[in-house]
Amino acid sequence: MCRSPNHLEFKALQVTLFEYRGLAIRSLKDEIKEDSEYKQTLLLTGILCLLHVDGFLSTFRLHLEGARRIIMGCNGVRSIISLPGMIPVILDYIFLVTMGDTSSPTSGLLVGTLPIEDIEFIILEYGESGFAFRMCPPPLLVEVLKINQLRNKASRELAEWKDLRCETLELLCRLNRFSAKEWVMANDALDEGFEHVVNMFQATVSLYCISSLQDCRILPESFSLSSICLTLRDLVYELVRKVLACFGVAGSGCLVWPLMVLGVQAVGEGCREIRRFVCESLTNQGLNSGTYAPLALREVLEAFWASGKTGWGSCFDKPAIFTALITVNCGGIPCA
């Protein structure tokens, strides 16, 4: 469906998809009435499958809220993760919530509804080498979670600006101290080629931190920070190309979020080459992987570039999850 959006049978496939989507929802509804040993596992897995498909529908927030209620009803993530089969399900939920918040306005962040300490524990304890998080090292995913938390605090005035700025500077120091080489060496399953991936995520998280927290006014708009952003932008651009050279299409799963962050920074006349690269890369990833998420992200970035606006909040005016794996283009279907 996503590889051939102009095919004559495309609309018929969309209708078929929603027929099976309806069957899945009815199946979950029936499961709620049952009292089985694996009830929570089946419900959460089903909800997250729907969430992956509905990444660009308003319903995906309802799926996340439903999953959160099931988790909290089972005494939180530390309790539910011990149930059979729940480790990959909970890790997927955490990844989607964390990355989904990065592409959402501050008025709709989910991080404020989560027990941060428990989520951090799960990421570090069960995230292993980062394969569960599209090759993002667990320590760096924790920093993304904390950046989202800072954005939430700033939008809701939950802390003093001075305290938020201190937290941000400490976070940036931790990112600066993080060593990709040491992390790769500590994870024997990874070879030297993955060092480019880890360096890419380190630079991308730093760039997201400064860009998004400047938009929240936690960090000032200063010449020094602008220079750092330009340096990080060029570094992310270079590292994304290295990862593509090393892994090709096989590495596409870890590139969507770095391309998103890079794209937000690709404003102005001097960034035409970066914008072209981002568009081509997202198009290739969407067509090769058969998921609509990269193509939807390209559309969002193109609209942002054409608007003449700058800043993180100007790019993402409504929530979306661009890291979902099996999203489809649901445009034109009445029941969507």
Coordinates of C-alpha atoms in Angstrom, one line a residue:
M1 CA 0.0 0.0 0.0
C2 CA 2.8 2.4 0.9
R3 CA 5.1 1.4 -1.9
S4 CA 2.4 1.9 -4.6
P5 CA 0.1 4.6 -3.4
N6 CA -1.1 5.4 -6.9
H7 CA -2.0 1.8 -7.8
L8 CA -5.5 1.2 -8.9
E9 CA -6.2 -1.3 -6.1
F10 CA -4.8 1.1 -3.4
K11 CA -8.3 2.3 -2.2
A12 CA -9.6 -1.2 -2.1
L13 CA -6.6 -2.2 0.0
Q14 CA -7.3 0.7 2.4
V15 CA -10.9 -0.5 2.8
T16 CA -9.7 -4.1 3.5
L17 CA -7.3 -2.8 6.0
F18 CA -10.0 -1.0 8.0
E19 CA -12.2 -4.1 7.8
Y20 CA -9.5 -6.1 9.5
R21 CA -8.8 -3.2 11.9
G22 CA -12.4 -3.3 12.9
L23 CA -12.1 -7.1 13.5
A24 CA -9.0 -6.5 15.7
I25 CA -10.8 -3.9 17.8
R26 CA -13.8 -6.2 18.3
S27 CA -11.5 -9.0 19.3
L28 CA -9.8 -6.8 21.9
K29 CA -13.3 -5.7 23.2
D30 CA -14.1 -9.4 23.6
E31 CA -10.8 -10.1 25.3
I32 CA -11.6 -7.4 27.9
K33 CA -14.5 -9.5 29.1
E34 CA -12.4 -12.6 29.4
D35 CA -10.5 -13.5 32.6
S36 CA -7.4 -15.3 31.4
E37 CA -3.8 -15.6 32.6
Y38 CA -2.5 -13.7 29.6
K39 CA -5.2 -11.0 29.4
Q40 CA -2.9 -8.0 30.0
T41 CA -0.3 -9.3 27.5
L42 CA -2.9 -9.8 24.8
L43 CA -4.6 -6.5 25.3
L44 CA -1.3 -4.5 25.4
T45 CA 0.0 -6.3 22.3
G46 CA -3.2 -5.7 20.4
I47 CA -3.4 -2.0 21.4
L48 CA 0.2 -1.4 20.3
C49 CA -0.4 -3.1 17.0
L50 CA -3.3 -0.7 16.4
L51 CA -1.1 2.2 17.5
H52 CA 1.5 1.4 14.9
V53 CA -1.1 1.4 12.2
D54 CA -2.9 4.5 13.5
G55 CA 0.2 6.6 13.9
F56 CA -1.3 9.5 11.9
L57 CA -4.9 9.3 13.2
S58 CA -6.2 11.1 16.3
T59 CA -7.0 7.6 17.7
F60 CA -3.3 6.8 18.4
R61 CA -3.5 8.9 21.6
L62 CA -6.4 6.9 22.7
H63 CA -4.4 3.7 22.2
L64 CA -1.6 5.1 24.3
E65 CA -3.9 6.2 27.0
G66 CA -5.6 2.7 27.0
A67 CA -2.2 1.1 27.3
R68 CA -1.1 3.4 30.1
R69 CA -4.3 2.6 32.1
I70 CA -3.7 -1.2 31.7
I71 CA -0.1 -0.8 32.9
M72 CA -1.0 1.4 35.9
G73 CA -3.9 -1.0 36.7
C74 CA -1.3 -3.7 37.0
N75 CA 0.7 -1.6 39.6
G76 CA 3.0 0.0 37.0
V77 CA 5.7 -1.0 34.5
R78 CA 7.9 -2.7 37.1
S79 CA 5.1 -5.2 38.0
I80 CA 3.7 -5.8 34.5
I81 CA 7.0 -6.4 32.8
S82 CA 7.5 -9.5 34.9
L83 CA 4.5 -11.1 33.2
P84 CA 5.2 -13.7 30.4
G85 CA 6.0 -12.0 27.1
M86 CA 5.7 -8.4 28.4
I87 CA 9.3 -7.2 28.0
P88 CA 9.2 -6.5 24.2
V89 CA 5.7 -5.1 24.6
I90 CA 6.6 -2.6 27.3
L91 CA 9.8 -1.6 25.6
D92 CA 7.9 -0.9 22.4
Y93 CA 5.4 1.2 24.4
I94 CA 8.1 3.2 26.1
F95 CA 9.9 3.9 22.8
L96 CA 6.7 5.0 21.0
V97 CA 5.7 7.3 23.9
T98 CA 9.2 8.8 24.2
M99 CA 9.8 9.4 20.5
G100 CA 6.2 10.4 20.0
D101 CA 6.6 13.3 22.5
T102 CA 9.5 14.7 20.5
S103 CA 7.2 15.3 17.5
S104 CA 4.3 16.6 19.5
P105 CA 3.5 20.1 20.8
T106 CA 4.1 20.8 24.5
S107 CA 0.4 21.0 25.1
G108 CA 0.0 17.3 24.3
L109 CA 3.0 15.6 25.9
L110 CA 2.5 12.2 27.4
V111 CA 5.6 12.3 29.6
G112 CA 3.7 14.0 32.4
T113 CA 1.5 11.0 32.8
L114 CA 4.4 8.5 33.3
P115 CA 6.3 7.4 36.4
I116 CA 9.7 8.7 35.1
E117 CA 11.9 6.9 37.6
D118 CA 10.2 3.5 36.7
I119 CA 10.5 4.2 32.9
E120 CA 14.1 5.1 33.3
F121 CA 14.7 1.9 35.2
I122 CA 13.0 -0.2 32.6
I123 CA 15.0 1.4 29.7
L124 CA 18.4 0.8 31.4
E125 CA 17.6 -2.6 32.9
Y126 CA 15.9 -4.2 29.9
G127 CA 17.0 -2.2 26.9
E128 CA 20.1 -4.2 26.4
S129 CA 22.2 -3.0 23.5
G130 CA 19.6 -0.7 22.1
F131 CA 18.2 -3.1 19.5
A132 CA 14.8 -2.6 21.2
F133 CA 15.0 1.1 20.6
R134 CA 16.0 1.1 16.8
M135 CA 19.7 1.1 17.8
C136 CA 19.4 4.2 20.1
P137 CA 21.6 3.4 23.1
P138 CA 19.4 3.1 26.3
P139 CA 21.4 5.9 28.1
L140 CA 20.7 8.3 25.3
L141 CA 17.0 7.3 25.2
V142 CA 16.8 8.2 28.9
E143 CA 18.1 11.7 28.0
V144 CA 15.4 12.1 25.4
L145 CA 12.8 11.2 28.0
K146 CA 14.3 13.8 30.4
I147 CA 14.3 16.5 27.6
N148 CA 10.6 15.7 27.1
Q149 CA 10.1 16.1 30.8
L150 CA 11.8 19.5 30.8
R151 CA 9.5 20.6 27.9
N152 CA 6.5 19.5 29.9
K153 CA 7.6 21.3 33.1
A154 CA 8.3 24.5 31.2
S155 CA 4.9 24.4 29.4
R156 CA 3.0 23.8 32.7
E157 CA 5.2 26.1 34.8
L158 CA 6.0 23.2 37.2
A159 CA 9.4 24.5 38.2
E160 CA 11.5 27.6 38.4
W161 CA 13.2 28.7 35.2
K162 CA 16.6 28.7 37.0
D163 CA 16.1 25.1 38.1
L164 CA 15.1 24.0 34.6
R165 CA 18.1 25.7 33.1
C166 CA 20.4 24.0 35.6
E167 CA 18.8 20.6 34.8
T168 CA 19.4 21.3 31.1
L169 CA 23.0 22.2 31.5
E170 CA 23.6 19.1 33.5
L171 CA 21.9 17.0 30.8
L172 CA 24.1 18.6 28.1
C173 CA 27.2 17.8 30.2
R174 CA 26.1 14.2 30.4
L175 CA 25.6 14.0 26.7
N176 CA 29.0 15.6 26.1
R177 CA 30.7 13.0 28.4
F178 CA 29.0 10.1 26.7
S179 CA 31.5 8.1 24.7
A180 CA 30.3 6.2 21.7
K181 CA 33.5 4.2 21.5
E182 CA 33.4 3.1 25.1
W183 CA 29.7 2.2 24.8
V184 CA 30.2 0.1 21.7
M185 CA 33.2 -1.7 23.3
A186 CA 31.1 -2.5 26.4
N187 CA 28.5 -4.2 24.2
D188 CA 30.2 -7.1 22.5
A189 CA 27.4 -7.8 20.1
L190 CA 28.1 -4.6 18.3
D191 CA 31.0 -4.1 15.8
E192 CA 32.9 -1.0 15.0
G193 CA 30.5 0.0 12.3
F194 CA 27.8 0.7 14.9
E195 CA 30.0 3.4 16.3
H196 CA 28.7 5.7 13.6
V197 CA 25.1 4.9 14.7
V198 CA 25.9 5.7 18.3
N199 CA 27.7 8.9 17.4
M200 CA 24.7 9.9 15.3
F201 CA 22.3 9.4 18.1
Q202 CA 24.5 11.3 20.5
A203 CA 24.7 14.3 18.2
T204 CA 21.0 14.1 17.4
V205 CA 19.9 14.0 21.0
S206 CA 22.2 17.0 21.8
L207 CA 20.7 18.9 18.8
Y208 CA 17.1 18.0 19.9
C209 CA 17.9 19.2 23.4
I210 CA 19.1 22.6 22.5
S211 CA 16.6 23.2 19.7
S212 CA 13.5 22.1 21.6
L213 CA 14.4 23.7 24.9
Q214 CA 15.2 27.0 23.1
D215 CA 11.7 26.8 21.8
C216 CA 10.5 26.4 25.4
R217 CA 12.6 29.4 26.4
I218 CA 14.5 27.3 28.9
L219 CA 17.7 28.0 26.9
P220 CA 18.3 31.5 25.4
E221 CA 18.6 32.4 21.8
S222 CA 22.3 33.2 21.9
F223 CA 25.1 33.4 19.3
S224 CA 27.1 30.7 21.1
L225 CA 24.1 28.2 21.2
S226 CA 23.3 29.0 17.6
S227 CA 26.9 28.2 16.6
I228 CA 26.7 24.9 18.5
C229 CA 23.4 24.0 16.8
L230 CA 25.0 24.6 13.4
T231 CA 28.0 22.4 14.3
L232 CA 25.7 19.7 15.5
R233 CA 23.5 19.9 12.5
D234 CA 26.4 19.5 10.1
L235 CA 27.7 16.6 12.3
V236 CA 24.3 14.8 12.2
Y237 CA 24.2 15.3 8.4
E238 CA 27.7 13.7 8.1
L239 CA 26.9 10.8 10.4
V240 CA 23.6 10.0 8.8
R241 CA 25.4 9.7 5.4
K242 CA 28.1 7.4 7.1
V243 CA 25.4 5.2 8.5
L244 CA 23.7 4.9 5.1
A245 CA 27.1 4.1 3.5
C246 CA 27.7 1.4 6.1
F247 CA 24.3 -0.2 6.3
G248 CA 22.2 1.0 3.4
V249 CA 18.5 0.1 3.5
A250 CA 19.2 -2.3 6.4
G251 CA 20.0 0.6 8.6
S252 CA 16.9 2.7 7.7
G253 CA 15.0 1.8 10.9
C254 CA 17.4 3.9 13.0
L255 CA 17.5 6.9 10.7
V256 CA 13.9 8.3 10.8
W257 CA 14.3 10.3 14.0
P258 CA 17.8 11.7 13.2
L259 CA 16.5 12.8 9.8
M260 CA 13.5 14.4 11.6
V261 CA 15.8 16.4 13.9
L262 CA 18.1 17.3 11.0
G263 CA 15.1 18.5 8.9
V264 CA 13.9 20.9 11.6
Q265 CA 17.3 22.5 11.5
A266 CA 17.4 22.7 7.7
V267 CA 15.9 26.1 7.4
G268 CA 17.2 29.1 5.4
E269 CA 18.8 29.5 2.0
G270 CA 22.1 27.8 3.0
C271 CA 20.3 24.5 3.7
R272 CA 19.0 23.5 0.3
E273 CA 21.3 20.5 0.0
I274 CA 20.4 19.2 3.5
R275 CA 16.7 19.6 2.7
R276 CA 17.1 17.7 -0.6
F277 CA 19.1 15.0 1.2
V278 CA 16.4 14.7 4.0
C279 CA 13.6 14.4 1.4
E280 CA 15.4 11.8 -0.7
S281 CA 16.3 9.7 2.3
L282 CA 12.8 9.7 3.8
T283 CA 11.3 8.9 0.4
N284 CA 13.7 6.0 -0.1
Q285 CA 13.1 4.7 3.4
G286 CA 9.3 4.9 3.0
L287 CA 9.3 3.1 -0.4
N288 CA 11.9 0.4 0.7
S289 CA 10.4 -0.4 4.1
G290 CA 6.7 -0.2 3.0
T291 CA 5.7 2.1 5.8
Y292 CA 4.1 5.5 5.5
A293 CA 5.9 7.1 8.5
P294 CA 8.9 8.5 6.6
L295 CA 6.7 9.9 3.8
A296 CA 4.4 11.6 6.3
L297 CA 7.4 13.1 8.0
R298 CA 8.7 14.4 4.7
E299 CA 5.3 16.1 4.1
V300 CA 5.4 17.7 7.6
L301 CA 9.0 19.0 7.1
E302 CA 8.2 20.4 3.6
A303 CA 5.2 22.3 5.0
F304 CA 7.4 23.6 7.8
W305 CA 10.2 24.8 5.3
A306 CA 7.6 26.5 3.1
S307 CA 6.1 28.3 6.0
G308 CA 9.1 30.4 6.6
K309 CA 8.9 29.7 10.3
T310 CA 11.6 28.4 12.6
G311 CA 11.7 26.7 15.9
W312 CA 10.7 23.2 17.1
G313 CA 7.1 24.1 18.1
S314 CA 6.4 25.6 14.7
C315 CA 7.1 22.4 13.0
F316 CA 5.0 20.1 15.1
D317 CA 1.6 21.7 15.8
K318 CA -0.2 18.4 16.3
P319 CA 1.0 15.0 17.7
A320 CA 2.3 12.3 15.5
I321 CA 4.6 9.2 15.8
F322 CA 7.1 9.0 13.0
T323 CA 8.9 6.0 14.4
A324 CA 6.0 3.6 14.2
L325 CA 6.9 0.6 12.0
I326 CA 3.9 -0.3 10.0
T327 CA 1.9 2.9 9.5
V328 CA -0.2 3.4 6.4
N329 CA -1.6 6.3 4.5
C330 CA -5.2 6.4 5.7
G331 CA -6.3 9.5 3.8
G332 CA -9.7 9.4 2.1
I333 CA -11.2 6.6 4.1
P334 CA -14.4 7.9 5.8
C335 CA -14.1 5.6 8.9
A336 CA -10.6 7.0 9.5

